PDB file of C-alpha atoms in Angstrom:
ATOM      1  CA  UNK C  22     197.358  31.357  18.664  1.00  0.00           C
ATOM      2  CA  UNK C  23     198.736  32.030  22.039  1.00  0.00           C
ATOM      3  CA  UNK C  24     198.595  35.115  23.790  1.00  0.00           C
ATOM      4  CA  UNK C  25     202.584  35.634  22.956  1.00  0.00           C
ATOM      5  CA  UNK C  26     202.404  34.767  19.707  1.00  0.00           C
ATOM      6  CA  UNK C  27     200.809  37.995  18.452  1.00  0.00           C
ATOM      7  CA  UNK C  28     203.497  40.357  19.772  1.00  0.00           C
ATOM      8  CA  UNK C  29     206.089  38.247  18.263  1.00  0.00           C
ATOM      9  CA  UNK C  30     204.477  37.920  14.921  1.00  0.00           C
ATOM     10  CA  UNK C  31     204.261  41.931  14.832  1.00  0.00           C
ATOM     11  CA  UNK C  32     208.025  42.484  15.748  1.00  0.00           C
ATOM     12  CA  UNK C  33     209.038  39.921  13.259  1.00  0.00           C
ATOM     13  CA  UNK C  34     206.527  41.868  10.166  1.00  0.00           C
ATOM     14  CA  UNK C  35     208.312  45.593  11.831  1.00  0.00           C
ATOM     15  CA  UNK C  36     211.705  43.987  11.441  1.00  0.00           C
ATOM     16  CA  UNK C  37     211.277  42.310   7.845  1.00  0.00           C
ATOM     17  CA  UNK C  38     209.830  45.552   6.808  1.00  0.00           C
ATOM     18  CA  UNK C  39     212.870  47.581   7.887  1.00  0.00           C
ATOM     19  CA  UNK C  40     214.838  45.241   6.412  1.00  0.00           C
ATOM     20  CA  UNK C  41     213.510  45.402   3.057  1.00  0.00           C
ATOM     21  CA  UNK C  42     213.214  49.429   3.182  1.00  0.00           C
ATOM     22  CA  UNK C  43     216.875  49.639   4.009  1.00  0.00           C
ATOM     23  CA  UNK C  44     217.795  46.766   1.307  1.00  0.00           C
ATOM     24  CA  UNK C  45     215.984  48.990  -1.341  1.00  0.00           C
ATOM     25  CA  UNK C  46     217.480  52.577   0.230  1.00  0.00           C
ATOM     26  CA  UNK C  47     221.057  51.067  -0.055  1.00  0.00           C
ATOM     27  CA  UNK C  48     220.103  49.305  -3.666  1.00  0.00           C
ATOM     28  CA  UNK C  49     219.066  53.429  -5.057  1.00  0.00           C
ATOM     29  CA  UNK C  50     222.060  54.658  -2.979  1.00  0.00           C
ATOM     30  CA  UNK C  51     224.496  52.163  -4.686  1.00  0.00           C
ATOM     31  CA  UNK C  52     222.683  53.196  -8.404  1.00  0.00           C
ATOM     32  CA  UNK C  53     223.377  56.984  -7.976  1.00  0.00           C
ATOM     33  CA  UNK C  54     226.679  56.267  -6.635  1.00  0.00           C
ATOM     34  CA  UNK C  55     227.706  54.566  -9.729  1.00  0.00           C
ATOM     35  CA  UNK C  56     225.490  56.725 -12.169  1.00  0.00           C
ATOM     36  CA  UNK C  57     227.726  60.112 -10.688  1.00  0.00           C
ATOM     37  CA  UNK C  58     230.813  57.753 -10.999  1.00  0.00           C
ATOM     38  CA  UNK C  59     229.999  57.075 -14.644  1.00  0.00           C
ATOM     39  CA  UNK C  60     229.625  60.521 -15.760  1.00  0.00           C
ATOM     40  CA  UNK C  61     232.599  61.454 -14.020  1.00  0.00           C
ATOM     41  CA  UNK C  62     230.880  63.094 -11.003  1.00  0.00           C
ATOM     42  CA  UNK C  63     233.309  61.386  -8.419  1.00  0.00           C
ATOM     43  CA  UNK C  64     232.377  63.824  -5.256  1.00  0.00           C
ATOM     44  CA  UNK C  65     228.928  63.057  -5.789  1.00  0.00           C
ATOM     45  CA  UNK C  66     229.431  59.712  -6.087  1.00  0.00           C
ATOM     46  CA  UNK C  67     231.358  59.515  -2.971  1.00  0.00           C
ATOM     47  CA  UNK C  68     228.758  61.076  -1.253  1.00  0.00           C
ATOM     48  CA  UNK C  69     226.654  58.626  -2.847  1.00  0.00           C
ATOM     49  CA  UNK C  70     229.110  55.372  -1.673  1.00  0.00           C
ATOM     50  CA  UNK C  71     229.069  56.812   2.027  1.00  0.00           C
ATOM     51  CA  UNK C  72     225.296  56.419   1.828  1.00  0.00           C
ATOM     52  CA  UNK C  73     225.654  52.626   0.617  1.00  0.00           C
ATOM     53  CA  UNK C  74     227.718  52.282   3.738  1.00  0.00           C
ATOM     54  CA  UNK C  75     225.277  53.771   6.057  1.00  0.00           C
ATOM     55  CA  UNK C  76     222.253  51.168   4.694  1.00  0.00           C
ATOM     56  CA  UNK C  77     224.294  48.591   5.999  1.00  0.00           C
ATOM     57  CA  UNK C  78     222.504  45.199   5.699  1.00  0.00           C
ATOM     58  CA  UNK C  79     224.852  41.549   5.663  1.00  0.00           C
ATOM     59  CA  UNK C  80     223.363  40.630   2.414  1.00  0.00           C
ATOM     60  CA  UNK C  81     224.383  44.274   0.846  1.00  0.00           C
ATOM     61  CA  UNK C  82     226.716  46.389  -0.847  1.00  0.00           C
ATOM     62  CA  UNK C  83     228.440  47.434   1.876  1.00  0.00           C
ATOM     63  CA  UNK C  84     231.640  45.723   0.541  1.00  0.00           C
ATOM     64  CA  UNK C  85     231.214  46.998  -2.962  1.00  0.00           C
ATOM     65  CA  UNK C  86     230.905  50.299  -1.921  1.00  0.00           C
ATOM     66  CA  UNK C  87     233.812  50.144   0.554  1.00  0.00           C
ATOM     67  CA  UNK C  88     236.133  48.746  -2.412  1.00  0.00           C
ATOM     68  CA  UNK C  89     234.686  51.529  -4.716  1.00  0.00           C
ATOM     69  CA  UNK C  90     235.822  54.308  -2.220  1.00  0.00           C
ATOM     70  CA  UNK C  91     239.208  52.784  -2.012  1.00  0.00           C
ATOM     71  CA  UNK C  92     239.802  52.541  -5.554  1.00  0.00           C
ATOM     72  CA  UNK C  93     238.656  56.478  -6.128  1.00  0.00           C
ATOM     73  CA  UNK C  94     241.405  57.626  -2.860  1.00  0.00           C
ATOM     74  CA  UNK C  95     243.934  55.338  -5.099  1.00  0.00           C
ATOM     75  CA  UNK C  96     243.317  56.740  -8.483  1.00  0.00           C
ATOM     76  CA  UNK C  97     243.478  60.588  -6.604  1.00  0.00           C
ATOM     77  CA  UNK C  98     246.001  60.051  -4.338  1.00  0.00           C
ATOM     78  CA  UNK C  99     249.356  61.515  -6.777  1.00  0.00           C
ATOM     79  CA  UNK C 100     246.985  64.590  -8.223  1.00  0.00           C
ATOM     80  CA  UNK C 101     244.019  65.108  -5.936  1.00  0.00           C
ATOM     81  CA  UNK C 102     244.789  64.245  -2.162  1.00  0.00           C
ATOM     82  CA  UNK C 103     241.399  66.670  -1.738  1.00  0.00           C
ATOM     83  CA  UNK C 104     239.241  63.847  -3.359  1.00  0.00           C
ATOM     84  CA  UNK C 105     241.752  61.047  -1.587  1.00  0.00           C
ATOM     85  CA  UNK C 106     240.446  62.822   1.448  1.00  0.00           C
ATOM     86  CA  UNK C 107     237.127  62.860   0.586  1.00  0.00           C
ATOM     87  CA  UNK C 108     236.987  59.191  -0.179  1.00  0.00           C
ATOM     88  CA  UNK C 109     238.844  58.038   2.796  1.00  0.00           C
ATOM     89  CA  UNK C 110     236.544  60.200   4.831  1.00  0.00           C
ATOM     90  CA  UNK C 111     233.300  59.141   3.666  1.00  0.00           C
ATOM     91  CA  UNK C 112     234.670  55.084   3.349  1.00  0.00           C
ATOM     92  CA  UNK C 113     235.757  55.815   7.688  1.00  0.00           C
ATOM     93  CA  UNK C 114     232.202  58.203   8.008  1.00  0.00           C
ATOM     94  CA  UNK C 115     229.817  55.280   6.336  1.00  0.00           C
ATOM     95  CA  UNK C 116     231.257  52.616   8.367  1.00  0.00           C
ATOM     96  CA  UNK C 117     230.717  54.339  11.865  1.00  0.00           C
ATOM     97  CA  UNK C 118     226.919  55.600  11.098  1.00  0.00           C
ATOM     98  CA  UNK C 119     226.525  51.936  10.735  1.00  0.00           C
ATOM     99  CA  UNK C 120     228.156  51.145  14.206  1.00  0.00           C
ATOM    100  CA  UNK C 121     225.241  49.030  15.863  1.00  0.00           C
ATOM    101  CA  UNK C 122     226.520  46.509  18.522  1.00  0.00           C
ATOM    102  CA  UNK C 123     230.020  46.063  16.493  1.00  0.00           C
ATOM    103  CA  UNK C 124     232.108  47.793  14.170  1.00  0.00           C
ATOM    104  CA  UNK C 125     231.216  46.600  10.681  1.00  0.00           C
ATOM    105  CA  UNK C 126     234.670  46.457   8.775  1.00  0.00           C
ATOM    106  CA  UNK C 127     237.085  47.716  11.745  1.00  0.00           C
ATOM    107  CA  UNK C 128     239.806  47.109   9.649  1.00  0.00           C
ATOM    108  CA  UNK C 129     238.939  49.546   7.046  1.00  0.00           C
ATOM    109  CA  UNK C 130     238.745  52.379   9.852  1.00  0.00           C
ATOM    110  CA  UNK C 131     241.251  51.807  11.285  1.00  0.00           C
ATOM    111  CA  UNK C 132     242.960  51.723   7.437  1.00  0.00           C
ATOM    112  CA  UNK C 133     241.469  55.389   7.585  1.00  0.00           C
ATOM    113  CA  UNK C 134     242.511  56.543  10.452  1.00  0.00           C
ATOM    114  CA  UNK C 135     246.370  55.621   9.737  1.00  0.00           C
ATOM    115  CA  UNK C 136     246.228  57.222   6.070  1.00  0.00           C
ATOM    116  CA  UNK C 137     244.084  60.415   6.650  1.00  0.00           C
ATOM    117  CA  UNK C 138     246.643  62.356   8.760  1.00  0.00           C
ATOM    118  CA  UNK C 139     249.507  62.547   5.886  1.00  0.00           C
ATOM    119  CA  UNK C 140     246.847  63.316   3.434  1.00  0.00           C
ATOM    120  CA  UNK C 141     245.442  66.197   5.756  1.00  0.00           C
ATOM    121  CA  UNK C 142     248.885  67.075   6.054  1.00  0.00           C
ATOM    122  CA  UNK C 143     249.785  67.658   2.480  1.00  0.00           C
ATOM    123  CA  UNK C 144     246.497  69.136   1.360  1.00  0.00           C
ATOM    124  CA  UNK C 145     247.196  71.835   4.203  1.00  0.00           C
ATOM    125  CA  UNK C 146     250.777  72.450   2.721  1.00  0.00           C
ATOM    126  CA  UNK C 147     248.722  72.924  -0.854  1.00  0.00           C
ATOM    127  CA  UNK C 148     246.518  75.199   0.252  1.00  0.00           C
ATOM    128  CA  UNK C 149     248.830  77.306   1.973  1.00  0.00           C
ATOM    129  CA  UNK C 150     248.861  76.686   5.696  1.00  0.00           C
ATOM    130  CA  UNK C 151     252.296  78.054   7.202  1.00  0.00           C
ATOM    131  CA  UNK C 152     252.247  75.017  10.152  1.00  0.00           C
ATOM    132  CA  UNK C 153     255.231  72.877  10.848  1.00  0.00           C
ATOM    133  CA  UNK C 154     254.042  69.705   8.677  1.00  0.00           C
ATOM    134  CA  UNK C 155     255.725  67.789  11.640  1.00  0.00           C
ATOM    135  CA  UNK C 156     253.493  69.197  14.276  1.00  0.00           C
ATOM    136  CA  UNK C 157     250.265  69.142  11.987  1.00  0.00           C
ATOM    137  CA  UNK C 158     250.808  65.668  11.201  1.00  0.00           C
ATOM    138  CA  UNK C 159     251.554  65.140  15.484  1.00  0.00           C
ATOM    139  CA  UNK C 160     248.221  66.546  15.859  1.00  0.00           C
ATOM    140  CA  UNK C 161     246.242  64.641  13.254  1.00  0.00           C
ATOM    141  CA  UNK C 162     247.687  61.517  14.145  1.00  0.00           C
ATOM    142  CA  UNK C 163     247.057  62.057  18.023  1.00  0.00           C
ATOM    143  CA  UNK C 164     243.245  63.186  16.278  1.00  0.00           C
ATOM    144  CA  UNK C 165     242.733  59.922  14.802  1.00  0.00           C
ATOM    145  CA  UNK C 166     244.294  57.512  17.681  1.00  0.00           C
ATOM    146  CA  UNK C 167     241.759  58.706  19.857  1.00  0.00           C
ATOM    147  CA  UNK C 168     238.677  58.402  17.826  1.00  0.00           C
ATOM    148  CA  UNK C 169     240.279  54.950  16.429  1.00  0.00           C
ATOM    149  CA  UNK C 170     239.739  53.935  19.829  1.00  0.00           C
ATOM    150  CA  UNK C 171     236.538  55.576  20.348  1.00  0.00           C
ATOM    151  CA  UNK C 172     235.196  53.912  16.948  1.00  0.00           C
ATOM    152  CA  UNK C 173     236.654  50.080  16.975  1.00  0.00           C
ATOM    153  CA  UNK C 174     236.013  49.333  20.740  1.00  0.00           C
ATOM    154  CA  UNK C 175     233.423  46.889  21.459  1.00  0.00           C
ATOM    155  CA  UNK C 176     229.947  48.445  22.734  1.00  0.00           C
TER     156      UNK C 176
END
């Protein structure tokens, strides 16, 4: 083999390998995440769904996991806009840590970003905060126009 060969021969073993160890991290993050959702341990499995989204891979669950996290913030949306909060947050969260050089699923963040500020807004009126709803919901929606352009802009 040539000289150059044996460089590129090692990146392409390093790569494969991180591929597979990322494949198998998001294949046991995806199995606890519907384990907790099973026995009816929904915050811990959408903890568990926002680490499926961080292991993002092409070939994985990334999609799965995104649709899972919708479907919880649509089942607590009427009773528990804490949990709708939670879901829409870690479905917005898992996508960015996977950021590389492009937004996987831009469309789903910037989903997030337009339904998190009424959320925020009416868990703050349920817990009590004495804020204009108005002005909160101003402020969360100037919150999340900035980091929607921070987030979806090309690298």
């Amino acid at each position: 083999m040539s000289a150059w060969r044996w460089p590129a021969l090692a990146v392409a073993v390093v790569l494969a390998s991180l591929a597979v160890r990322v494949t198998l991290l998001q294949r046991e993050a995806w199995a606890k995440a519907v384990a907790h959702e099973r026995a009816g341990r929904l915050d811990d499995a959408i903890d568990a769904y926002r680490q499926v989204l961080r292991f993002y891979t092409p070939w994985g669950a990334t999609d799965d996991a995104a649709a899972a996290l919708l479907e919880l913030d649509q089942r607590a949306r009427a009773e528990q806009p804490q949990r709708s909060v939670h879901a829409l947050d870690a479905l917005r969260s898992g996508l960015i840590a996977s950021r590389s050089l492009w937004q996987p699923r831009a469309d789903l963040v910037a989903r997030c970003n337009r339904e998190l500020p009424p959320l925020l807004v009416r868990v703050a009126e349920r817990t009590g905060d004495k804020r204009d709803p108005k002005v909160l919901l101003a402020q969360f929606q100037r919150d999340y126009d900035r980091r929607s352009e921070e987030h979806t802009s090309e690298l």
